[in-house]
Coordinates of C-alpha atoms and ligand atoms in Angstrom, one line a residue:
X687 CA 0.0 0.0 0.0
X688 CA 1.4 3.4 -0.9
X689 CA 1.9 6.3 1.5
X690 CA -0.7 9.0 1.0
X691 CA 2.2 11.4 0.2
X692 CA 3.1 9.1 -2.7
X693 CA -0.2 9.6 -4.5
X694 CA -0.9 12.8 -6.4
X695 CA -4.1 14.0 -8.0
X696 CA -5.1 16.4 -10.8
X697 CA -5.1 19.4 -8.4
X698 CA -1.4 18.9 -7.7
X699 CA -0.7 18.3 -11.4
X700 CA -2.1 21.7 -12.2
X701 CA 0.5 23.3 -9.9
X702 CA 3.2 20.6 -10.2
X703 CA 6.4 22.6 -9.8
X704 CA 5.1 24.2 -6.7
X705 CA 3.5 21.0 -5.3
X706 CA 6.7 18.9 -5.8
X707 CA 9.4 21.6 -5.4
X708 CA 11.0 20.0 -2.4
X709 CA 11.2 16.5 -3.9
X710 CA 14.6 15.3 -5.1
X711 CA 15.0 13.6 -7.5
X712 CA 12.2 15.3 -9.3
X713 CA 9.0 13.3 -10.0
X714 CA 9.1 12.7 -13.8
X715 CA 7.4 9.3 -14.2
X716 CA 4.1 7.9 -12.7
X717 CA 1.5 5.2 -12.9
X718 CA -2.0 6.6 -13.6
X719 CA -5.0 4.7 -12.5
X720 CA -8.2 4.7 -10.4
X721 CA -7.4 3.2 -7.9
X722 CA -3.6 3.4 -8.0
X723 CA -2.4 2.7 -4.4
X724 CA -2.0 -1.0 -5.1
X725 CA 0.5 -0.6 -7.9
X726 CA 3.8 -2.3 -7.5
X727 CA 5.4 -0.2 -10.3
X728 CA 6.9 2.6 -8.1
X729 CA 9.3 0.5 -6.1
X730 CA 10.4 -1.4 -9.2
X731 CA 11.0 1.7 -11.3
X732 CA 12.6 3.7 -8.5
X733 CA 15.1 0.9 -7.9
X734 CA 16.0 1.0 -11.7
X735 CA 16.3 4.8 -11.8
X736 CA 18.5 4.9 -8.7
X737 CA 20.7 2.0 -10.1
X738 CA 21.2 3.7 -13.4
X739 CA 21.9 7.1 -11.8
X740 CA 18.9 8.8 -13.6
X741 CA 17.8 12.0 -12.0
X742 CA 14.1 11.2 -11.8
X743 CA 11.6 9.5 -9.5
X744 CA 8.5 7.5 -10.3
X745 CA 5.2 8.2 -8.4
X746 CA 1.5 7.5 -8.5
X747 CA -1.2 9.7 -10.1
X748 CA -4.8 9.0 -9.0
X749 CA -6.8 10.2 -11.9
X750 CA -10.5 9.8 -12.6
X751 CA -11.6 9.1 -16.2
X752 CA -12.9 12.6 -16.7
X753 CA -9.5 14.0 -15.6
X754 CA -7.4 12.1 -18.1
X755 CA -7.5 14.5 -21.0
X756 CA -6.5 17.5 -18.9
X757 CA -3.8 15.4 -17.1
X758 CA -2.2 14.3 -20.3
X759 CA -2.1 17.8 -21.7
X760 CA -0.3 18.9 -18.5
X761 CA 2.4 16.1 -18.6
X762 CA 4.9 17.8 -21.0
X763 CA 4.8 21.1 -19.1
X764 CA 5.4 19.3 -15.8
X765 CA 8.6 17.7 -17.1
X766 CA 7.3 14.2 -17.4
X767 CA 9.4 11.6 -19.3
X768 CA 6.4 9.3 -19.5
X769 CA 3.7 7.5 -17.6
X770 CA 2.2 4.0 -17.2
X771 CA -1.6 3.5 -17.4
X772 CA -3.4 0.9 -15.4
X773 CA -7.1 0.0 -14.8
X774 CA -9.3 1.5 -16.1
X775 CA -7.4 4.0 -18.3
X776 CA -5.7 1.7 -20.9
X777 CA -8.4 1.8 -23.6
X778 CA -9.2 5.5 -23.2
X779 CA -5.5 6.5 -23.5
X780 CA -5.5 5.2 -27.1
X781 CA -7.4 8.3 -28.2
X782 CA -5.4 10.7 -25.9
X783 CA -2.0 10.2 -27.3
X784 CA -0.7 11.7 -30.6
X785 CA 0.8 8.5 -31.9
X786 CA -0.2 4.9 -31.3
X787 CA 2.4 2.2 -31.7
X788 CA 1.4 -1.2 -33.2
X789 CA 1.7 -2.9 -29.8
X790 CA -1.0 -0.6 -28.4
X791 CA -3.3 -0.9 -31.4
X792 CA -3.2 -4.7 -31.2
X793 CA -3.7 -4.7 -27.4
X794 CA -6.6 -2.3 -27.7
X795 CA -5.1 0.0 -25.0
X796 CA -2.0 1.9 -23.9
X797 CA -0.1 1.1 -20.8
X798 CA 3.1 3.1 -21.6
X799 CA 3.2 6.7 -22.7
X800 CA 6.4 8.4 -23.8
X801 CA 6.5 12.3 -23.7
X802 CA 8.7 13.4 -26.6
X803 CA 10.8 16.5 -26.5
X804 CA 8.4 18.3 -28.7
X805 CA 5.6 17.6 -26.2
X806 CA 3.8 15.0 -28.3
X807 CA 2.7 11.8 -26.6
X808 CA 3.4 8.3 -28.0
X809 CA 1.4 5.3 -26.7
X810 CA 2.6 1.7 -26.5
X811 CA 1.5 -1.5 -24.8
X812 CA 4.0 -3.7 -23.1
X813 CA 1.3 -6.2 -21.9
X814 CA 1.8 -8.7 -24.7
X815 CA 5.6 -8.3 -25.2
X816 CA 6.0 -8.6 -21.3
X817 CA 4.0 -11.9 -21.4
X818 CA 6.1 -13.2 -24.2
X819 CA 9.4 -12.5 -22.3
X820 CA 7.8 -14.1 -19.2
X821 CA 6.9 -17.3 -21.0
X822 CA 10.5 -17.6 -22.4
X823 CA 11.9 -16.9 -18.9
X824 CA 9.7 -19.3 -17.0
X825 CA 9.4 -22.1 -19.5
X826 CA 12.4 -21.7 -21.8
X827 CA 10.3 -21.6 -25.0
X828 CA 8.7 -19.0 -27.3
X829 CA 5.0 -18.4 -28.0
X830 CA 5.6 -19.2 -31.7
X831 CA 6.2 -22.9 -30.7
X832 CA 3.1 -23.2 -28.5
X833 CA -0.6 -23.8 -29.0
X834 CA -2.2 -21.5 -26.4
X835 CA -5.4 -21.5 -24.5
X836 CA -6.2 -18.0 -23.2
X837 CA -8.7 -18.0 -20.3
X838 CA -10.4 -14.6 -20.0
X839 CA -9.6 -13.6 -23.6
X840 CA -12.4 -11.1 -23.5
X841 CA -10.7 -8.8 -21.0
X842 CA -8.0 -6.3 -21.5
X843 CA -5.0 -8.5 -20.6
X844 CA -6.6 -11.5 -22.4
X845 CA -6.9 -9.5 -25.6
X846 CA -3.2 -8.3 -25.4
X847 CA -2.0 -11.8 -24.7
X848 CA -4.0 -13.4 -27.5
X849 CA -2.8 -10.8 -30.0
X850 CA 0.8 -11.4 -28.9
X851 CA 0.5 -15.1 -29.4
X852 CA -0.9 -14.6 -32.9
X853 CA 1.7 -12.0 -33.8
X854 CA 4.5 -14.4 -32.8
X855 CA 3.0 -17.2 -34.9
X856 CA 1.4 -19.5 -32.3
X857 CA 0.0 -22.3 -34.5
X858 CA -3.3 -22.3 -32.5
X859 CA -4.9 -19.9 -30.1
X860 CA -8.1 -20.8 -28.2
X861 CA -10.0 -17.8 -26.9
X862 CA -12.0 -18.7 -23.8
X863 CA -14.3 -16.3 -22.0
X864 CA -17.4 -16.3 -19.8
X865 CA -19.1 -13.6 -22.0
X866 CA -18.8 -15.2 -25.4
X867 CA -19.9 -12.1 -27.4
X868 CA -16.7 -10.3 -26.6
X869 CA -14.7 -13.0 -28.5
X870 CA -16.2 -12.8 -31.9
X871 CA -14.8 -9.3 -32.9
X872 CA -11.5 -10.3 -31.4
X873 CA -11.3 -13.4 -33.5
X874 CA -12.2 -11.5 -36.6
X875 CA -9.5 -8.9 -35.8
X876 CA -6.9 -11.5 -35.1
X877 CA -7.5 -13.4 -38.3
X878 CA -7.5 -10.1 -40.3
X879 CA -4.1 -9.2 -38.8
X880 CA -2.5 -12.7 -38.8
X881 CA -3.9 -14.7 -41.6
X882 CA -2.2 -18.0 -40.7
X883 CA -3.4 -18.1 -37.1
X884 CA -6.0 -20.7 -36.2
X885 CA -8.3 -19.1 -33.7
X886 CA -11.0 -21.0 -31.8
X887 CA -13.7 -19.4 -29.7
X888 CA -15.4 -21.1 -26.7
X889 CA -17.1 -20.4 -23.4
X890 CA -16.5 -22.3 -20.1
X891 CA -18.8 -25.2 -21.0
X892 CA -16.9 -28.3 -19.7
X893 CA -16.9 -30.4 -22.9
X894 CA -15.8 -27.5 -25.1
X895 CA -13.2 -26.5 -22.6
X896 CA -11.8 -30.0 -22.3
X897 CA -11.5 -30.3 -26.1
X898 CA -9.6 -27.0 -26.3
X899 CA -7.2 -27.9 -23.5
X900 CA -6.4 -31.2 -25.1
X901 CA -5.2 -29.2 -28.1
X902 CA -3.1 -26.7 -26.1
X903 CA 0.5 -26.7 -24.8
X904 CA 0.2 -23.4 -22.8
X905 CA -2.7 -22.3 -20.6
X906 CA -2.7 -18.7 -19.6
X907 CA -5.1 -17.3 -17.0
X908 CA -6.2 -13.8 -17.8
X909 CA -9.4 -13.9 -15.8
X910 CA -9.7 -12.1 -12.5
X911 CA -10.2 -15.5 -10.7
X912 CA -7.4 -16.1 -8.3
X913 CA -7.0 -12.6 -7.1
X914 CA -8.8 -13.6 -3.8
X915 CA -7.4 -16.6 -2.0
X916 CA -11.0 -18.0 -1.7
X917 CA -11.5 -17.9 -5.5
X918 CA -12.1 -21.2 -7.3
X919 CA -9.8 -22.2 -10.2
X920 CA -10.9 -20.7 -13.5
X921 CA -11.1 -24.3 -14.9
X922 CA -11.7 -27.6 -13.1
X923 CA -8.3 -28.9 -11.8
X924 CA -8.9 -32.3 -13.5
X925 CA -8.6 -30.7 -16.9
X926 CA -4.9 -30.0 -16.7
X927 CA -2.3 -32.5 -17.8
X928 CA 1.3 -33.0 -16.7
X929 CA 2.5 -31.8 -20.1
X930 CA 0.7 -28.4 -19.8
X931 CA 2.6 -25.2 -19.1
X932 CA 0.5 -23.0 -17.0
X933 CA 1.0 -19.2 -16.6
X934 CA -1.4 -17.3 -14.3
X935 CA -1.1 -13.6 -15.0
X936 CA -2.2 -12.9 -11.4
X937 CA 0.8 -11.7 -9.4
X938 CA -0.8 -10.9 -6.0
X939 CA -0.3 -14.5 -4.8
X940 CA 2.8 -16.7 -4.9
X941 CA 0.7 -19.8 -5.6
X942 CA -2.7 -19.1 -7.2
X943 CA -5.6 -21.7 -7.2
X944 CA -4.7 -22.5 -10.9
X945 CA -1.1 -23.1 -10.0
X946 CA -2.1 -25.4 -7.1
X947 CA -4.2 -27.3 -9.6
X948 CA -1.2 -27.6 -11.9
X949 CA 0.8 -28.9 -9.0
X950 CA -1.6 -31.8 -8.5
X951 CA -1.0 -33.2 -12.0
X952 CA 2.7 -32.3 -12.0
X953 CA 2.4 -29.5 -14.6
X954 CA 4.9 -26.6 -14.6
X955 CA 3.4 -23.3 -13.6
X956 CA 4.3 -19.7 -12.9
X957 CA 2.4 -16.6 -11.6
X958 CA 2.3 -13.2 -13.2
X959 CA 5.2 -11.6 -11.4
X960 CA 7.6 -12.3 -14.3
X961 CA 5.1 -10.7 -16.7
X962 CA 4.8 -7.6 -14.5
X963 CA 8.6 -7.3 -14.3
X964 CA 9.1 -7.6 -18.0
X965 CA 6.4 -5.1 -18.8
X966 CA 8.1 -2.7 -16.5
X967 CA 11.5 -3.4 -18.1
X968 CA 10.0 -2.8 -21.5
X969 CA 8.5 0.6 -20.4
X970 CA 12.0 1.6 -19.0
X971 CA 13.5 0.7 -22.4
X972 CA 10.8 2.8 -24.2
X973 CA 11.5 5.8 -22.0
X974 CA 15.3 5.7 -21.9
X975 CA 16.3 3.8 -25.0
X976 CA 18.6 1.5 -23.0
X977 CA 18.5 -1.9 -21.4
X978 CA 16.6 -2.1 -18.1
X979 CA 18.4 -3.4 -15.0
X980 CA 16.0 -6.4 -14.8
X981 CA 17.5 -8.1 -11.8
X982 CA 17.5 -4.9 -9.8
X983 CA 13.8 -4.4 -10.7
X984 CA 13.0 -8.1 -9.9
X985 CA 14.6 -7.7 -6.4
X986 CA 12.6 -4.5 -5.7
X987 CA 9.4 -6.1 -7.0
X988 CA 9.8 -9.2 -4.8
X989 CA 10.5 -7.0 -1.8
X990 CA 7.5 -4.9 -2.4
X991 CA 5.3 -8.0 -2.9
X992 CA 6.5 -9.3 0.4
X993 CA 5.6 -6.0 2.1
X994 CA 9.2 -5.1 2.7
X995 CA 10.2 -1.4 2.0
X996 CA 12.2 -1.5 -1.1
Ligands
LIG2000 P1 -10.6 -7.0 -17.3 O1 -10.4 -6.3 -18.5 O2 -11.6 -6.6 -16.3 O3 -11.0 -8.6 -17.6 C1 -11.4 -9.5 -16.7 C2 -11.5 -10.9 -17.3 O4 -11.8 -11.8 -16.2 C3 -12.7 -11.0 -18.3 O5 -12.3 -11.9 -19.3 C4 -13.8 -11.6 -17.4 O6 -14.8 -12.3 -18.2 C5 -13.0 -12.5 -16.6 N1 -13.7 -12.9 -15.4 C6 -14.0 -12.1 -14.3 N2 -14.6 -12.8 -13.3 C7 -14.8 -14.0 -13.8 C8 -15.4 -15.2 -13.3 N3 -16.0 -15.2 -12.1 N4 -15.4 -16.3 -14.1 C9 -14.8 -16.3 -15.3 N5 -14.2 -15.2 -15.9 C10 -14.2 -14.1 -15.1 O7 -9.3 -7.2 -16.4 P2 -7.8 -7.3 -17.0 O8 -7.1 -5.9 -17.0 O9 -7.8 -8.0 -18.3 O10 -7.1 -8.1 -15.9 C11 -7.4 -9.5 -15.8 C12 -6.3 -10.2 -15.0 O11 -5.1 -10.1 -15.6 C13 -6.2 -9.7 -13.6 O12 -6.2 -10.8 -12.7 C14 -4.9 -9.0 -13.5 O13 -4.2 -9.1 -12.3 C15 -4.1 -9.8 -14.6 N6 -3.0 -8.9 -15.2 C16 -1.7 -9.2 -15.0 C17 -0.7 -8.5 -15.5 C18 0.7 -8.8 -15.2 O14 1.6 -8.0 -15.5 N7 1.0 -9.9 -14.6 C19 -1.1 -7.4 -16.4 C20 -2.4 -7.1 -16.7 C21 -3.4 -7.9 -16.1 P3 -16.1 -11.5 -18.8 O15 -15.6 -10.9 -20.1 O16 -17.1 -12.6 -19.0 O17 -16.5 -10.5 -17.8

């Protein structure tokens, strides 16, 4: 949980130099969200900035949806290098930046904004590329070699993950979602962008789900199920097989219900911490045009997750 002093609002952004005059290094990066106190990005990025000797600090901006347009217009004048966007601002940010990178267009939202020297804003998404790096790190293989089942493909993270799989040449992507209507336009878009990708669309009906999992190597959970310790697994535990690789994008628990289910059949699994880390590293690379100190960021992230001041 962040200190109240570490969370700024639109009123302070309007008088930024005065409101933050005493803060050294200057606040020049932030995560924007509503809520934003839970974000683990500040300790991770501040460790990277300090390690690299960059004269900037990363903070939190609590912005409501109706404040975003004004806030983004203020960023260049306040000396910002960039910002990250989190729930619920990623889709809206697409239309608030001057230039949209392909990564953001495919993801349907912006999670990283770079403020150029001329004051123009560029929008990127590191959700999909961060997932890709995490899969390679955790399982030693690339998305292009894996048939993937995306649970919760109708959500923001699910869409970004599904598009990333298709863009890297996954031979088969199964889109699975509780609300089926959300998947039809996504499937059409994926097949329009990536002609060779085979895309299946199913709900959580047991027979259909079982058939899709039998044709998948990697199962990625992008549903919100698992954020609470009392949550059920998003799919029945008995559907997993020892040969499945299981990545749960949830990072608030070391072992999520889905990972526990994977344990029972001897399948390899990982939580979403590695995805979060690599998304952050990619944002750092976008802002500074240099490699991010990934191990420094990982240590800070783990310390923050364990509630230790980092
Ligand atoms: P979102 O846009 O609100 O999407 C939520 C998804 O969860 C939807 O597909 C929704 O299905 C599904 N869902 C919610 N409750 C469900 C239930 N009871 N049963 C089945 N499906 C359910 O949220 P998001 O931004 O995509 O985030 C989703 C998850 O991804 C979160 O757990 C978040 O922690 C994780 N995430 C992790 C990272 C990382 O770096 N590790 C980054 C981004 C997100 P419907 O469409 O049917 O409502």
